[in-house]
Amino acid sequence: MSKTKLTVLSNGSLKVQGDFEIVDKEGNVYDLGGREQVSLCRCGLSKNKPFCDGAHRNHFEHNAEAFDLPPKK
């Protein structure tokens, strides 16, 4: 598998690809059914959180453009 890649999609979800696992607050692993790519909800409207179900359509606006964070203090 490849390294993990997170893609911030404009007006949508976070696409996660590669070698990764997703755990809940207790450390329990989500069974991803063999998927090597999933989309995570950013809008809070999904009925399948933390995964995206497309509920954001026409309700979430964000133009995904990379920028530099300030230096860590």
Tab-separated table of N, CA, C and O in Angstrom:
chain	number	residue	atom	x	y	z
A	1	MET	N	0.831	-1.197	0.000
A	1	MET	CA	0.000	0.000	0.000
A	1	MET	C	0.867	1.248	0.000
A	1	MET	O	1.989	1.238	0.455
A	2	SER	N	0.277	2.316	-0.439
A	2	SER	CA	0.996	3.589	-0.482
A	2	SER	C	0.830	4.345	0.824
A	2	SER	O	0.005	3.997	1.656
A	3	LYS	N	1.610	5.415	0.961
A	3	LYS	CA	1.456	6.245	2.151
A	3	LYS	C	0.079	6.902	2.143
A	3	LYS	O	-0.573	6.995	1.106
A	4	THR	N	-0.347	7.365	3.279
A	4	THR	CA	-1.663	7.991	3.410
A	4	THR	C	-1.672	9.361	2.756
A	4	THR	O	-0.750	10.149	2.934
A	5	LYS	N	-2.731	9.627	2.014
A	5	LYS	CA	-2.911	10.924	1.368
A	5	LYS	C	-4.302	11.434	1.729
A	5	LYS	O	-5.299	10.732	1.555
A	6	LEU	N	-4.369	12.653	2.271
A	6	LEU	CA	-5.635	13.321	2.569
A	6	LEU	C	-5.834	14.433	1.555
A	6	LEU	O	-4.946	15.271	1.387
A	7	THR	N	-6.990	14.444	0.905
A	7	THR	CA	-7.297	15.487	-0.066
A	7	THR	C	-8.512	16.261	0.420
A	7	THR	O	-9.567	15.669	0.661
A	8	VAL	N	-8.346	17.580	0.603
A	8	VAL	CA	-9.455	18.441	0.997
A	8	VAL	C	-10.190	18.830	-0.277
A	8	VAL	O	-9.629	19.498	-1.149
A	9	LEU	N	-11.437	18.401	-0.407
A	9	LEU	CA	-12.222	18.678	-1.601
A	9	LEU	C	-13.020	19.968	-1.422
A	9	LEU	O	-13.600	20.193	-0.356
A	10	SER	N	-13.034	20.794	-2.437
A	10	SER	CA	-13.843	22.014	-2.382
A	10	SER	C	-15.310	21.631	-2.227
A	10	SER	O	-15.795	20.705	-2.891
A	11	ASN	N	-16.006	22.332	-1.336
A	11	ASN	CA	-17.430	22.115	-1.098
A	11	ASN	C	-17.765	20.670	-0.766
A	11	ASN	O	-18.830	20.180	-1.117
A	12	GLY	N	-16.836	19.979	-0.086
A	12	GLY	CA	-17.106	18.576	0.195
A	12	GLY	C	-16.266	17.987	1.290
A	12	GLY	O	-15.836	18.652	2.222
A	13	SER	N	-16.026	16.711	1.131
A	13	SER	CA	-15.430	15.881	2.161
A	13	SER	C	-13.903	15.908	2.149
A	13	SER	O	-13.282	16.588	1.334
A	14	LEU	N	-13.330	15.134	3.072
A	14	LEU	CA	-11.899	14.841	3.082
A	14	LEU	C	-11.738	13.446	2.495
A	14	LEU	O	-12.284	12.477	3.040
A	15	LYS	N	-11.019	13.331	1.401
A	15	LYS	CA	-10.780	12.020	0.801
A	15	LYS	C	-9.503	11.457	1.402
A	15	LYS	O	-8.469	12.129	1.424
A	16	VAL	N	-9.570	10.221	1.918
A	16	VAL	CA	-8.430	9.551	2.530
A	16	VAL	C	-8.079	8.352	1.656
A	16	VAL	O	-8.944	7.524	1.360
A	17	GLN	N	-6.805	8.281	1.256
A	17	GLN	CA	-6.356	7.196	0.394
A	17	GLN	C	-5.053	6.625	0.922
A	17	GLN	O	-4.267	7.339	1.524
A	18	GLY	N	-4.818	5.347	0.653
A	18	GLY	CA	-3.541	4.735	0.995
A	18	GLY	C	-3.652	3.768	2.147
A	18	GLY	O	-4.661	3.098	2.329
A	19	ASP	N	-2.594	3.709	2.937
A	19	ASP	CA	-2.504	2.800	4.071
A	19	ASP	C	-2.914	3.554	5.330
A	19	ASP	O	-2.176	4.427	5.801
A	20	PHE	N	-4.090	3.270	5.862
A	20	PHE	CA	-4.597	3.984	7.028
A	20	PHE	C	-5.590	3.122	7.785
A	20	PHE	O	-6.088	2.130	7.262
A	21	GLU	N	-5.848	3.507	9.015
A	21	GLU	CA	-6.971	2.954	9.768
A	21	GLU	C	-7.659	4.119	10.452
A	21	GLU	O	-7.057	5.162	10.705
A	22	ILE	N	-8.939	3.951	10.727
A	22	ILE	CA	-9.723	4.979	11.406
A	22	ILE	C	-10.236	4.363	12.694
A	22	ILE	O	-10.790	3.254	12.683
A	23	VAL	N	-10.024	5.075	13.803
A	23	VAL	CA	-10.459	4.582	15.110
A	23	VAL	C	-11.399	5.586	15.762
A	23	VAL	O	-11.347	6.782	15.473
A	24	ASP	N	-12.268	5.079	16.648
A	24	ASP	CA	-13.161	5.964	17.386
A	24	ASP	C	-12.450	6.495	18.631
A	24	ASP	O	-11.268	6.198	18.848
A	25	LYS	N	-13.164	7.259	19.455
A	25	LYS	CA	-12.541	7.894	20.622
A	25	LYS	C	-11.999	6.895	21.635
A	25	LYS	O	-11.138	7.233	22.437
A	26	GLU	N	-12.469	5.651	21.587
A	26	GLU	CA	-12.003	4.606	22.504
A	26	GLU	C	-10.878	3.770	21.888
A	26	GLU	O	-10.374	2.863	22.534
A	27	GLY	N	-10.518	4.071	20.646
A	27	GLY	CA	-9.471	3.321	19.967
A	27	GLY	C	-9.972	2.116	19.187
A	27	GLY	O	-9.170	1.349	18.653
A	28	ASN	N	-11.298	1.928	19.125
A	28	ASN	CA	-11.869	0.830	18.354
A	28	ASN	C	-11.747	1.130	16.868
A	28	ASN	O	-12.061	2.234	16.418
A	29	VAL	N	-11.327	0.137	16.098
A	29	VAL	CA	-11.086	0.318	14.671
A	29	VAL	C	-12.377	0.124	13.881
A	29	VAL	O	-13.109	-0.836	14.091
A	30	TYR	N	-12.653	1.076	12.959
A	30	TYR	CA	-13.777	0.925	12.036
A	30	TYR	C	-13.412	-0.144	11.011
A	30	TYR	O	-12.300	-0.134	10.475
A	31	ASP	N	-14.331	-1.053	10.720
A	31	ASP	CA	-14.137	-2.043	9.661
A	31	ASP	C	-14.473	-1.368	8.337
A	31	ASP	O	-15.625	-1.043	8.073
A	32	LEU	N	-13.467	-1.138	7.527
A	32	LEU	CA	-13.644	-0.416	6.270
A	32	LEU	C	-13.941	-1.348	5.098
A	32	LEU	O	-13.989	-0.909	3.949
A	33	GLY	N	-14.147	-2.608	5.381
A	33	GLY	CA	-14.544	-3.551	4.350
A	33	GLY	C	-13.536	-3.675	3.219
A	33	GLY	O	-13.918	-3.877	2.073
A	34	GLY	N	-12.244	-3.525	3.533
A	34	GLY	CA	-11.205	-3.675	2.530
A	34	GLY	C	-10.956	-2.438	1.681
A	34	GLY	O	-10.136	-2.468	0.763
A	35	ARG	N	-11.637	-1.347	1.972
A	35	ARG	CA	-11.458	-0.126	1.183
A	35	ARG	C	-10.085	0.495	1.422
A	35	ARG	O	-9.603	0.514	2.552
A	36	GLU	N	-9.499	1.014	0.367
A	36	GLU	CA	-8.245	1.760	0.449
A	36	GLU	C	-8.488	3.236	0.214
A	36	GLU	O	-7.555	4.020	0.116
A	37	GLN	N	-9.763	3.625	0.123
A	37	GLN	CA	-10.151	5.030	-0.032
A	37	GLN	C	-11.526	5.217	0.600
A	37	GLN	O	-12.429	4.411	0.384
A	38	VAL	N	-11.656	6.263	1.418
A	38	VAL	CA	-12.950	6.649	1.990
A	38	VAL	C	-13.027	8.172	1.981
A	38	VAL	O	-12.012	8.856	1.831
A	39	SER	N	-14.231	8.687	2.158
A	39	SER	CA	-14.432	10.133	2.294
A	39	SER	C	-15.006	10.409	3.671
A	39	SER	O	-15.961	9.749	4.097
A	40	LEU	N	-14.427	11.380	4.357
A	40	LEU	CA	-14.870	11.750	5.699
A	40	LEU	C	-15.668	13.045	5.651
A	40	LEU	O	-15.304	13.992	4.948
A	41	CYS	N	-16.736	13.092	6.414
A	41	CYS	CA	-17.636	14.245	6.471
A	41	CYS	C	-16.942	15.444	7.103
A	41	CYS	O	-16.279	15.327	8.128
A	42	ARG	N	-17.113	16.624	6.492
A	42	ARG	CA	-16.634	17.884	7.074
A	42	ARG	C	-17.786	18.797	7.431
A	42	ARG	O	-17.605	19.760	8.170
A	43	CYS	N	-18.982	18.540	6.886
A	43	CYS	CA	-20.084	19.480	7.049
A	43	CYS	C	-20.959	19.178	8.263
A	43	CYS	O	-21.705	20.036	8.711
A	44	GLY	N	-20.904	17.955	8.772
A	44	GLY	CA	-21.720	17.570	9.921
A	44	GLY	C	-23.120	17.107	9.561
A	44	GLY	O	-23.906	16.763	10.448
A	45	LEU	N	-23.472	17.064	8.273
A	45	LEU	CA	-24.828	16.684	7.865
A	45	LEU	C	-24.990	15.204	7.555
A	45	LEU	O	-26.119	14.716	7.439
A	46	SER	N	-23.905	14.462	7.424
A	46	SER	CA	-23.979	13.048	7.051
A	46	SER	C	-24.713	12.236	8.119
A	46	SER	O	-24.527	12.439	9.313
A	47	LYS	N	-25.519	11.298	7.670
A	47	LYS	CA	-26.174	10.359	8.579
A	47	LYS	C	-25.289	9.131	8.801
A	47	LYS	O	-25.668	8.221	9.515
A	48	ASN	N	-24.119	9.139	8.189
A	48	ASN	CA	-23.184	8.022	8.258
A	48	ASN	C	-21.833	8.473	8.811
A	48	ASN	O	-20.796	7.948	8.435
A	49	LYS	N	-21.848	9.502	9.702
A	49	LYS	CA	-20.604	10.043	10.250
A	49	LYS	C	-19.783	8.942	10.917
A	49	LYS	O	-20.360	8.074	11.545
A	50	PRO	N	-18.490	8.957	10.793
A	50	PRO	CA	-17.662	10.044	10.292
A	50	PRO	C	-17.528	10.048	8.769
A	50	PRO	O	-16.807	10.858	8.209
A	51	PHE	N	-18.227	9.145	8.090
A	51	PHE	CA	-18.091	9.029	6.639
A	51	PHE	C	-19.081	9.933	5.923
A	51	PHE	O	-20.174	10.194	6.401
A	52	CYS	N	-18.684	10.404	4.754
A	52	CYS	CA	-19.510	11.289	3.945
A	52	CYS	C	-20.584	10.482	3.221
A	52	CYS	O	-20.307	9.406	2.686
A	53	ASP	N	-21.807	10.996	3.216
A	53	ASP	CA	-22.883	10.370	2.442
A	53	ASP	C	-23.423	11.311	1.367
A	53	ASP	O	-24.452	11.039	0.756
A	54	GLY	N	-22.732	12.432	1.149
A	54	GLY	CA	-23.140	13.382	0.117
A	54	GLY	C	-24.177	14.393	0.574
A	54	GLY	O	-24.641	15.208	-0.220
A	55	ALA	N	-24.540	14.394	1.857
A	55	ALA	CA	-25.564	15.307	2.374
A	55	ALA	C	-25.153	16.771	2.284
A	55	ALA	O	-25.996	17.656	2.366
A	56	HIS	N	-23.870	17.043	2.089
A	56	HIS	CA	-23.365	18.420	2.032
A	56	HIS	C	-23.785	19.156	0.761
A	56	HIS	O	-23.711	20.378	0.724
A	57	ARG	N	-24.202	18.450	-0.243
A	57	ARG	CA	-24.512	19.091	-1.534
A	57	ARG	C	-25.457	20.271	-1.344
A	57	ARG	O	-26.513	20.136	-0.730
A	58	ASN	N	-25.018	21.417	-1.853
A	58	ASN	CA	-25.778	22.677	-1.786
A	58	ASN	C	-25.931	23.227	-0.370
A	58	ASN	O	-26.733	24.121	-0.144
A	59	HIS	N	-25.176	22.706	0.610
A	59	HIS	CA	-25.270	23.177	1.994
A	59	HIS	C	-23.915	23.483	2.615
A	59	HIS	O	-23.837	23.782	3.787
A	60	PHE	N	-22.854	23.373	1.833
A	60	PHE	CA	-21.525	23.503	2.410
A	60	PHE	C	-20.615	24.161	1.376
A	60	PHE	O	-20.488	23.660	0.265
A	61	GLU	N	-20.036	25.279	1.743
A	61	GLU	CA	-19.159	25.983	0.812
A	61	GLU	C	-17.788	26.172	1.429
A	61	GLU	O	-17.661	26.711	2.520
A	62	HIS	N	-16.786	25.682	0.730
A	62	HIS	CA	-15.401	25.886	1.136
A	62	HIS	C	-14.528	25.684	-0.082
A	62	HIS	O	-14.562	24.614	-0.703
A	63	ASN	N	-13.776	26.696	-0.457
A	63	ASN	CA	-12.873	26.594	-1.584
A	63	ASN	C	-11.542	26.064	-1.076
A	63	ASN	O	-10.808	26.774	-0.384
A	64	ALA	N	-11.246	24.817	-1.379
A	64	ALA	CA	-10.036	24.169	-0.869
A	64	ALA	C	-8.804	24.675	-1.605
A	64	ALA	O	-8.593	24.353	-2.764
A	65	GLU	N	-8.016	25.489	-0.920
A	65	GLU	CA	-6.749	25.984	-1.452
A	65	GLU	C	-5.700	25.881	-0.360
A	65	GLU	O	-5.916	26.348	0.759
A	66	ALA	N	-4.579	25.259	-0.687
A	66	ALA	CA	-3.516	25.059	0.291
A	66	ALA	C	-2.899	26.391	0.729
A	66	ALA	O	-2.839	27.341	-0.050
A	67	PHE	N	-2.461	26.443	1.969
A	67	PHE	CA	-1.759	27.601	2.515
A	67	PHE	C	-0.786	27.119	3.567
A	67	PHE	O	-0.879	25.993	4.048
A	68	ASP	N	0.149	27.970	3.941
A	68	ASP	CA	1.147	27.623	4.951
A	68	ASP	C	0.637	28.014	6.334
A	68	ASP	O	0.151	29.135	6.535
A	69	LEU	N	0.774	27.107	7.272
A	69	LEU	CA	0.485	27.428	8.673
A	69	LEU	C	1.644	28.233	9.238
A	69	LEU	O	2.781	28.106	8.782
A	70	PRO	N	1.374	29.065	10.249
A	70	PRO	CA	2.492	29.787	10.884
A	70	PRO	C	3.412	28.785	11.584
A	70	PRO	O	2.999	27.682	11.911
A	71	PRO	N	4.647	29.185	11.817
A	71	PRO	CA	5.596	28.284	12.491
A	71	PRO	C	5.052	27.806	13.841
A	71	PRO	O	4.381	28.548	14.560
A	72	LYS	N	5.364	26.577	14.175
A	72	LYS	CA	4.974	25.991	15.454
A	72	LYS	C	5.760	26.671	16.568
A	72	LYS	O	6.962	26.900	16.455
A	73	LYS	N	5.072	27.037	17.649
A	73	LYS	CA	5.738	27.727	18.770
A	73	LYS	C	6.208	26.743	19.796
A	73	LYS	O	5.743	25.702	19.988
